[in-house]
Amino acid sequence: GLGDVYKRQDGTYADKGEMHLEAARRLNVPFSECMVIEDSVAAITLAKRNGAGQIVAVGEKADGSDLIQLGAAHYIHDFTEFDYAWLEN
C-alpha cells in the first residue's frame, strides 16, 4: 500500500523525489495535483523539480525563507500550523 512507500526509506528509492513520484503513481494522481510536506533542502528541491502541485516546508527556523526560496509555498514549524485551506488550492 501507500504506507509502504513512505516506510521504505531504506535505499529502495534513489532519492525522495522518486519516492514522491511513486506515491502519486500508487494513488493514481498526477504529481502536479499532490502536496508534498518535507523538511529537507534536497527533498524540497526534488519536489519542485518534479512538478509537485504544492510544497509545504517544515522546520525549526524562525521564518524558513531558505525553504520558501527553494519552492515551498508555505512554511510551518509543526503540524498544528497546517492550514487545511491549502488543500483547496
mmCIF file with all atom_site columns, C-alpha atoms in Angstrom:
data_model
loop_
_atom_site.group_PDB
_atom_site.id
_atom_site.type_symbol
_atom_site.label_atom_id
_atom_site.label_alt_id
_atom_site.label_comp_id
_atom_site.label_asym_id
_atom_site.label_entity_id
_atom_site.label_seq_id
_atom_site.pdbx_PDB_ins_code
_atom_site.Cartn_x
_atom_site.Cartn_y
_atom_site.Cartn_z
_atom_site.occupancy
_atom_site.B_iso_or_equiv
_atom_site.pdbx_formal_charge
_atom_site.auth_seq_id
_atom_site.auth_comp_id
_atom_site.auth_asym_id
_atom_site.auth_atom_id
_atom_site.pdbx_PDB_model_num
ATOM 1  C CA . GLY A 1 1  ? 0.000  0.000  0.000   1.00 0.00 ? 1  GLY A CA 1
ATOM 2  C CA . LEU A 1 2  ? 0.875  3.665  0.014   1.00 0.00 ? 2  LEU A CA 1
ATOM 3  C CA . GLY A 1 3  ? 2.170  3.427  3.563   1.00 0.00 ? 3  GLY A CA 1
ATOM 4  C CA . ASP A 1 4  ? 4.818  1.033  2.316   1.00 0.00 ? 4  ASP A CA 1
ATOM 5  C CA . VAL A 1 5  ? 6.207  3.768  0.051   1.00 0.00 ? 5  VAL A CA 1
ATOM 6  C CA . TYR A 1 6  ? 6.891  6.055  2.990   1.00 0.00 ? 6  TYR A CA 1
ATOM 7  C CA . LYS A 1 7  ? 8.127  3.330  5.296   1.00 0.00 ? 7  LYS A CA 1
ATOM 8  C CA . ARG A 1 8  ? 10.755 2.297  2.753   1.00 0.00 ? 8  ARG A CA 1
ATOM 9  C CA . GLN A 1 9  ? 13.383 4.948  3.199   1.00 0.00 ? 9  GLN A CA 1
ATOM 10 C CA . ASP A 1 10 ? 15.915 2.137  3.239   1.00 0.00 ? 10 ASP A CA 1
ATOM 11 C CA . GLY A 1 11 ? 17.514 2.699  -0.130  1.00 0.00 ? 11 GLY A CA 1
ATOM 12 C CA . THR A 1 12 ? 14.637 1.263  -2.152  1.00 0.00 ? 12 THR A CA 1
ATOM 13 C CA . TYR A 1 13 ? 14.321 4.667  -3.817  1.00 0.00 ? 13 TYR A CA 1
ATOM 14 C CA . ALA A 1 14 ? 17.313 6.551  -5.181  1.00 0.00 ? 14 ALA A CA 1
ATOM 15 C CA . ASP A 1 15 ? 16.014 9.727  -3.563  1.00 0.00 ? 15 ASP A CA 1
ATOM 16 C CA . LYS A 1 16 ? 12.922 11.304 -2.001  1.00 0.00 ? 16 LYS A CA 1
ATOM 17 C CA . GLY A 1 17 ? 11.872 12.578 -5.425  1.00 0.00 ? 17 GLY A CA 1
ATOM 18 C CA . GLU A 1 18 ? 11.456 9.014  -6.676  1.00 0.00 ? 18 GLU A CA 1
ATOM 19 C CA . MET A 1 19 ? 9.537  8.160  -3.531  1.00 0.00 ? 19 MET A CA 1
ATOM 20 C CA . HIS A 1 20 ? 7.149  11.104 -4.047  1.00 0.00 ? 20 HIS A CA 1
ATOM 21 C CA . LEU A 1 21 ? 6.530  10.133 -7.668  1.00 0.00 ? 21 LEU A CA 1
ATOM 22 C CA . GLU A 1 22 ? 5.857  6.512  -6.707  1.00 0.00 ? 22 GLU A CA 1
ATOM 23 C CA . ALA A 1 23 ? 3.334  7.622  -4.078  1.00 0.00 ? 23 ALA A CA 1
ATOM 24 C CA . ALA A 1 24 ? 1.493  9.716  -6.696  1.00 0.00 ? 24 ALA A CA 1
ATOM 25 C CA . ARG A 1 25 ? 1.550  6.774  -9.113  1.00 0.00 ? 25 ARG A CA 1
ATOM 26 C CA . ARG A 1 26 ? 0.067  4.447  -6.492  1.00 0.00 ? 26 ARG A CA 1
ATOM 27 C CA . LEU A 1 27 ? -2.645 6.990  -5.746  1.00 0.00 ? 27 LEU A CA 1
ATOM 28 C CA . ASN A 1 28 ? -3.267 7.332  -9.497  1.00 0.00 ? 28 ASN A CA 1
ATOM 29 C CA . VAL A 1 29 ? -2.999 11.111 -9.145  1.00 0.00 ? 29 VAL A CA 1
ATOM 30 C CA . PRO A 1 30 ? -0.842 13.404 -11.270 1.00 0.00 ? 30 PRO A CA 1
ATOM 31 C CA . PHE A 1 31 ? 2.097  14.664 -9.229  1.00 0.00 ? 31 PHE A CA 1
ATOM 32 C CA . SER A 1 32 ? 1.059  18.184 -10.198 1.00 0.00 ? 32 SER A CA 1
ATOM 33 C CA . GLU A 1 33 ? -2.020 17.661 -8.002  1.00 0.00 ? 33 GLU A CA 1
ATOM 34 C CA . CYS A 1 34 ? -0.077 16.393 -4.976  1.00 0.00 ? 34 CYS A CA 1
ATOM 35 C CA . MET A 1 35 ? 1.014  18.248 -1.868  1.00 0.00 ? 35 MET A CA 1
ATOM 36 C CA . VAL A 1 36 ? 4.477  17.386 -0.627  1.00 0.00 ? 36 VAL A CA 1
ATOM 37 C CA . ILE A 1 37 ? 5.348  18.083 3.006   1.00 0.00 ? 37 ILE A CA 1
ATOM 38 C CA . GLU A 1 38 ? 9.081  17.929 3.644   1.00 0.00 ? 38 GLU A CA 1
ATOM 39 C CA . ASP A 1 39 ? 11.807 19.237 5.930   1.00 0.00 ? 39 ASP A CA 1
ATOM 40 C CA . SER A 1 40 ? 14.962 18.910 3.856   1.00 0.00 ? 40 SER A CA 1
ATOM 41 C CA . VAL A 1 41 ? 16.518 21.095 1.204   1.00 0.00 ? 41 VAL A CA 1
ATOM 42 C CA . ALA A 1 42 ? 17.116 18.080 -1.049  1.00 0.00 ? 42 ALA A CA 1
ATOM 43 C CA . ALA A 1 43 ? 13.545 16.772 -0.837  1.00 0.00 ? 43 ALA A CA 1
ATOM 44 C CA . ILE A 1 44 ? 12.005 20.209 -1.433  1.00 0.00 ? 44 ILE A CA 1
ATOM 45 C CA . THR A 1 45 ? 14.312 20.796 -4.396  1.00 0.00 ? 45 THR A CA 1
ATOM 46 C CA . LEU A 1 46 ? 13.315 17.435 -5.911  1.00 0.00 ? 46 LEU A CA 1
ATOM 47 C CA . ALA A 1 47 ? 9.607  18.031 -5.294  1.00 0.00 ? 47 ALA A CA 1
ATOM 48 C CA . LYS A 1 48 ? 9.840  21.379 -7.075  1.00 0.00 ? 48 LYS A CA 1
ATOM 49 C CA . ARG A 1 49 ? 11.858 19.946 -9.961  1.00 0.00 ? 49 ARG A CA 1
ATOM 50 C CA . ASN A 1 50 ? 9.413  17.055 -10.377 1.00 0.00 ? 50 ASN A CA 1
ATOM 51 C CA . GLY A 1 51 ? 6.418  19.422 -10.511 1.00 0.00 ? 51 GLY A CA 1
ATOM 52 C CA . ALA A 1 52 ? 4.650  18.962 -7.176  1.00 0.00 ? 52 ALA A CA 1
ATOM 53 C CA . GLY A 1 53 ? 1.355  20.801 -7.024  1.00 0.00 ? 53 GLY A CA 1
ATOM 54 C CA . GLN A 1 54 ? 2.183  22.358 -3.676  1.00 0.00 ? 54 GLN A CA 1
ATOM 55 C CA . ILE A 1 55 ? 5.070  22.123 -1.258  1.00 0.00 ? 55 ILE A CA 1
ATOM 56 C CA . VAL A 1 56 ? 4.869  22.733 2.482   1.00 0.00 ? 56 VAL A CA 1
ATOM 57 C CA . ALA A 1 57 ? 8.174  23.029 4.309   1.00 0.00 ? 57 ALA A CA 1
ATOM 58 C CA . VAL A 1 58 ? 8.534  22.013 7.935   1.00 0.00 ? 58 VAL A CA 1
ATOM 59 C CA . GLY A 1 59 ? 11.374 23.260 10.094  1.00 0.00 ? 59 GLY A CA 1
ATOM 60 C CA . GLU A 1 60 ? 12.620 24.884 13.235  1.00 0.00 ? 60 GLU A CA 1
ATOM 61 C CA . LYS A 1 61 ? 13.967 28.162 11.808  1.00 0.00 ? 61 LYS A CA 1
ATOM 62 C CA . ALA A 1 62 ? 12.165 31.392 12.526  1.00 0.00 ? 62 ALA A CA 1
ATOM 63 C CA . ASP A 1 63 ? 10.841 32.042 9.026   1.00 0.00 ? 63 ASP A CA 1
ATOM 64 C CA . GLY A 1 64 ? 12.004 29.269 6.691   1.00 0.00 ? 64 GLY A CA 1
ATOM 65 C CA . SER A 1 65 ? 12.852 31.782 3.972   1.00 0.00 ? 65 SER A CA 1
ATOM 66 C CA . ASP A 1 66 ? 15.545 29.482 2.584   1.00 0.00 ? 66 ASP A CA 1
ATOM 67 C CA . LEU A 1 67 ? 12.966 26.725 2.034   1.00 0.00 ? 67 LEU A CA 1
ATOM 68 C CA . ILE A 1 68 ? 10.439 29.179 0.573   1.00 0.00 ? 68 ILE A CA 1
ATOM 69 C CA . GLN A 1 69 ? 13.092 30.315 -1.910  1.00 0.00 ? 69 GLN A CA 1
ATOM 70 C CA . LEU A 1 70 ? 13.542 26.693 -2.998  1.00 0.00 ? 70 LEU A CA 1
ATOM 71 C CA . GLY A 1 71 ? 9.878  26.461 -3.942  1.00 0.00 ? 71 GLY A CA 1
ATOM 72 C CA . ALA A 1 72 ? 7.854  25.774 -0.817  1.00 0.00 ? 72 ALA A CA 1
ATOM 73 C CA . ALA A 1 73 ? 4.556  27.650 -0.846  1.00 0.00 ? 73 ALA A CA 1
ATOM 74 C CA . HIS A 1 74 ? 4.178  27.510 2.933   1.00 0.00 ? 74 HIS A CA 1
ATOM 75 C CA . TYR A 1 75 ? 6.383  27.079 5.973   1.00 0.00 ? 75 TYR A CA 1
ATOM 76 C CA . ILE A 1 76 ? 5.303  25.564 9.284   1.00 0.00 ? 76 ILE A CA 1
ATOM 77 C CA . HIS A 1 77 ? 7.147  24.720 12.476  1.00 0.00 ? 77 HIS A CA 1
ATOM 78 C CA . ASP A 1 78 ? 4.871  21.762 13.233  1.00 0.00 ? 78 ASP A CA 1
ATOM 79 C CA . PHE A 1 79 ? 1.573  20.335 12.049  1.00 0.00 ? 79 PHE A CA 1
ATOM 80 C CA . THR A 1 80 ? -0.501 22.442 14.442  1.00 0.00 ? 80 THR A CA 1
ATOM 81 C CA . GLU A 1 81 ? 0.214  25.292 12.000  1.00 0.00 ? 81 GLU A CA 1
ATOM 82 C CA . PHE A 1 82 ? -1.050 23.393 8.942   1.00 0.00 ? 82 PHE A CA 1
ATOM 83 C CA . ASP A 1 83 ? -3.926 25.227 7.242   1.00 0.00 ? 83 ASP A CA 1
ATOM 84 C CA . TYR A 1 84 ? -6.441 22.845 5.667   1.00 0.00 ? 84 TYR A CA 1
ATOM 85 C CA . ALA A 1 85 ? -7.468 25.619 3.262   1.00 0.00 ? 85 ALA A CA 1
ATOM 86 C CA . TRP A 1 86 ? -4.183 24.888 1.464   1.00 0.00 ? 86 TRP A CA 1
ATOM 87 C CA . LEU A 1 87 ? -5.762 21.622 0.299   1.00 0.00 ? 87 LEU A CA 1
ATOM 88 C CA . GLU A 1 88 ? -8.372 23.560 -1.655  1.00 0.00 ? 88 GLU A CA 1
ATOM 89 C CA . ASN A 1 89 ? -5.900 25.390 -3.870  1.00 0.00 ? 89 ASN A CA 1
#
